[in-house]
Amino acid sequence: MTQPHSFVIEPDPLESPDVLALLDRHLAEMHRSSPACKVHALDAARLKEPGVTFFTARHDGELAAVGALKRLGNRQGEIKSMRAADSYRRTGAGEAILLRLIAAARAEKLTWLGLETGRHAVFEPAQRLYAKHGFVPCDAYADYVLDDFSMCMGMDL
């Protein structure tokens, strides 16, 4: 494991080529790991919609990770499109962005935070990270359906 880095995490307008490239890579990986109807990651246009705040984590100016907080209404939120850049996997970048998203949800006085992730082995590191920070498997919410490909996790704030 490499040494932990410090990250600057800020809201991002989704215009930088490095950010757009990482989102494209994320979507491509999701499509390789799941049937198309089970890919719930949002593209840049949908991450710019009202009610979504997109964040980037950078280390010395280099993009390390991305993630978004989507408001669902009824004081509930959802984590969307979390991804660490390949060169920042296992450096704490994903954990840093997750903690920032949880803090943003708490600052907005949301009472519940959820996420949908895959069940395939490629998603196991993400599942462990979410569980480490209090997310537990939960019933499907919004338009999700639990099955062999999808699981939902949530936490009360």
Short mmCIF file of C-alpha atoms in Angstrom, two decimals:
data_model
loop_
_atom_site.label_atom_id
_atom_site.label_comp_id
_atom_site.label_asym_id
_atom_site.label_seq_id
_atom_site.Cartn_x
_atom_site.Cartn_y
_atom_site.Cartn_z
CA MET A 1 0.00 0.00 0.00
CA THR A 2 1.31 3.42 -0.89
CA GLN A 3 1.55 6.24 1.60
CA PRO A 4 -1.64 8.25 2.16
CA HIS A 5 -1.90 11.51 0.28
CA SER A 6 -3.55 14.77 1.20
CA PHE A 7 -6.32 15.81 -1.14
CA VAL A 8 -8.00 19.08 -2.03
CA ILE A 9 -11.69 18.27 -2.46
CA GLU A 10 -13.96 20.86 -4.02
CA PRO A 11 -17.16 21.14 -6.04
CA ASP A 12 -16.31 20.91 -9.73
CA PRO A 13 -18.11 22.23 -12.85
CA LEU A 14 -17.39 19.05 -14.89
CA GLU A 15 -15.54 20.82 -17.66
CA SER A 16 -11.90 19.72 -17.31
CA PRO A 17 -10.66 17.10 -19.81
CA ASP A 18 -9.19 14.96 -17.00
CA VAL A 19 -12.52 14.88 -15.16
CA LEU A 20 -14.51 14.03 -18.28
CA ALA A 21 -12.00 11.31 -19.21
CA LEU A 22 -12.26 9.72 -15.76
CA LEU A 23 -16.06 9.75 -15.94
CA ASP A 24 -15.91 8.13 -19.41
CA ARG A 25 -13.55 5.47 -18.05
CA HIS A 26 -15.88 4.88 -15.11
CA LEU A 27 -18.89 4.41 -17.40
CA ALA A 28 -16.94 2.08 -19.69
CA GLU A 29 -15.88 -0.06 -16.72
CA MET A 30 -19.44 -0.21 -15.43
CA HIS A 31 -20.63 -1.42 -18.84
CA ARG A 32 -17.91 -4.11 -18.87
CA SER A 33 -18.95 -5.31 -15.39
CA SER A 34 -22.74 -5.22 -15.63
CA PRO A 35 -25.57 -5.58 -18.14
CA ALA A 36 -26.45 -2.22 -19.71
CA CYS A 37 -29.80 -2.09 -17.89
CA LYS A 38 -27.92 -2.34 -14.58
CA VAL A 39 -25.49 0.52 -15.19
CA HIS A 40 -26.74 3.39 -13.02
CA ALA A 41 -23.64 5.59 -13.16
CA LEU A 42 -24.40 9.11 -14.37
CA ASP A 43 -22.67 10.78 -17.28
CA ALA A 44 -21.37 14.36 -17.09
CA ALA A 45 -24.61 15.90 -18.38
CA ARG A 46 -26.70 14.16 -15.71
CA LEU A 47 -24.16 15.04 -13.01
CA LYS A 48 -24.72 18.72 -13.89
CA GLU A 49 -28.48 18.52 -13.26
CA PRO A 50 -30.07 20.52 -10.44
CA GLY A 51 -29.92 18.71 -7.12
CA VAL A 52 -26.52 17.14 -7.83
CA THR A 53 -23.20 18.44 -6.49
CA PHE A 54 -20.13 16.93 -8.13
CA PHE A 55 -16.78 16.91 -6.32
CA THR A 56 -13.20 16.25 -7.36
CA ALA A 57 -10.29 15.24 -5.15
CA ARG A 58 -6.89 16.43 -6.37
CA HIS A 59 -3.38 15.81 -5.12
CA ASP A 60 -0.84 18.43 -6.21
CA GLY A 61 -3.30 19.43 -8.94
CA GLU A 62 -3.62 15.88 -10.31
CA LEU A 63 -7.11 14.36 -10.40
CA ALA A 64 -7.31 11.57 -7.81
CA ALA A 65 -11.04 10.83 -7.44
CA VAL A 66 -14.55 12.02 -8.21
CA GLY A 67 -17.98 11.61 -6.65
CA ALA A 68 -21.36 13.26 -6.44
CA LEU A 69 -24.14 13.87 -3.95
CA LYS A 70 -27.62 13.68 -5.46
CA ARG A 71 -30.63 14.89 -3.47
CA LEU A 72 -33.59 12.53 -3.60
CA GLY A 73 -36.10 14.64 -1.67
CA ASN A 74 -37.57 13.94 1.76
CA ARG A 75 -34.15 14.83 3.28
CA GLN A 76 -32.53 11.84 1.59
CA GLY A 77 -29.46 11.74 -0.62
CA GLU A 78 -27.54 9.36 -2.81
CA ILE A 79 -23.88 8.92 -3.66
CA LYS A 80 -23.30 8.77 -7.40
CA SER A 81 -20.37 8.16 -9.74
CA MET A 82 -17.66 7.59 -7.16
CA ARG A 83 -14.39 6.64 -8.81
CA ALA A 84 -10.70 6.88 -7.99
CA ALA A 85 -8.26 7.42 -10.83
CA ASP A 86 -6.31 4.23 -11.50
CA SER A 87 -3.05 5.74 -10.25
CA TYR A 88 -4.78 6.72 -6.99
CA ARG A 89 -6.41 3.40 -6.13
CA ARG A 90 -5.46 2.23 -2.64
CA THR A 91 -4.12 5.69 -1.71
CA GLY A 92 -7.12 6.92 0.27
CA ALA A 93 -8.54 9.02 -2.58
CA GLY A 94 -11.82 7.10 -2.72
CA GLU A 95 -12.15 7.23 1.05
CA ALA A 96 -11.44 10.97 1.05
CA ILE A 97 -14.16 11.71 -1.50
CA LEU A 98 -16.62 9.43 0.32
CA LEU A 99 -16.01 11.24 3.60
CA ARG A 100 -16.51 14.60 1.84
CA LEU A 101 -19.82 13.41 0.38
CA ILE A 102 -21.02 12.20 3.79
CA ALA A 103 -19.98 15.54 5.34
CA ALA A 104 -21.85 17.45 2.61
CA ALA A 105 -24.99 15.38 3.25
CA ARG A 106 -24.75 16.03 6.99
CA ALA A 107 -24.15 19.76 6.42
CA GLU A 108 -27.38 19.87 4.41
CA LYS A 109 -29.19 18.13 7.28
CA LEU A 110 -30.05 15.09 5.19
CA THR A 111 -31.24 12.21 7.36
CA TRP A 112 -30.35 9.26 5.11
CA LEU A 113 -27.73 8.57 2.48
CA GLY A 114 -27.86 5.67 0.06
CA LEU A 115 -26.04 4.22 -2.90
CA GLU A 116 -26.41 1.48 -5.46
CA THR A 117 -23.44 -0.70 -6.32
CA GLY A 118 -22.78 -3.94 -8.12
CA ARG A 119 -22.47 -7.42 -6.72
CA HIS A 120 -19.67 -8.50 -9.12
CA ALA A 121 -16.19 -9.03 -7.63
CA VAL A 122 -14.95 -5.77 -9.17
CA PHE A 123 -17.25 -3.92 -6.74
CA GLU A 124 -16.02 -5.66 -3.56
CA PRO A 125 -13.41 -3.00 -2.66
CA ALA A 126 -16.10 -0.32 -2.92
CA GLN A 127 -18.50 -2.39 -0.82
CA ARG A 128 -15.83 -2.76 1.89
CA LEU A 129 -15.14 0.99 1.84
CA TYR A 130 -18.83 1.83 2.17
CA ALA A 131 -19.27 -0.70 5.01
CA LYS A 132 -16.22 0.71 6.82
CA HIS A 133 -18.00 4.08 6.97
CA GLY A 134 -21.38 2.87 8.17
CA PHE A 135 -23.27 1.84 5.05
CA VAL A 136 -25.23 -1.39 5.37
CA PRO A 137 -27.22 -3.37 2.80
CA CYS A 138 -30.73 -2.00 2.53
CA ASP A 139 -33.93 -2.38 0.57
CA ALA A 140 -34.12 -1.01 -2.93
CA TYR A 141 -35.03 2.67 -3.15
CA ALA A 142 -35.81 5.10 -5.97
CA ASP A 143 -36.04 3.01 -9.17
CA TYR A 144 -33.48 0.35 -8.20
CA VAL A 145 -34.20 -3.36 -8.23
CA LEU A 146 -32.15 -5.75 -6.11
CA ASP A 147 -30.95 -8.81 -8.03
CA ASP A 148 -27.80 -10.76 -8.92
CA PHE A 149 -26.18 -7.59 -10.29
CA SER A 150 -27.33 -4.77 -7.99
CA MET A 151 -27.35 -4.10 -4.29
CA CYS A 152 -28.28 -1.01 -2.33
CA MET A 153 -26.55 0.24 0.79
CA GLY A 154 -27.61 3.04 3.09
CA MET A 155 -26.91 4.80 6.34
CA ASP A 156 -28.87 7.01 8.68
CA LEU A 157 -27.25 10.37 9.22
#
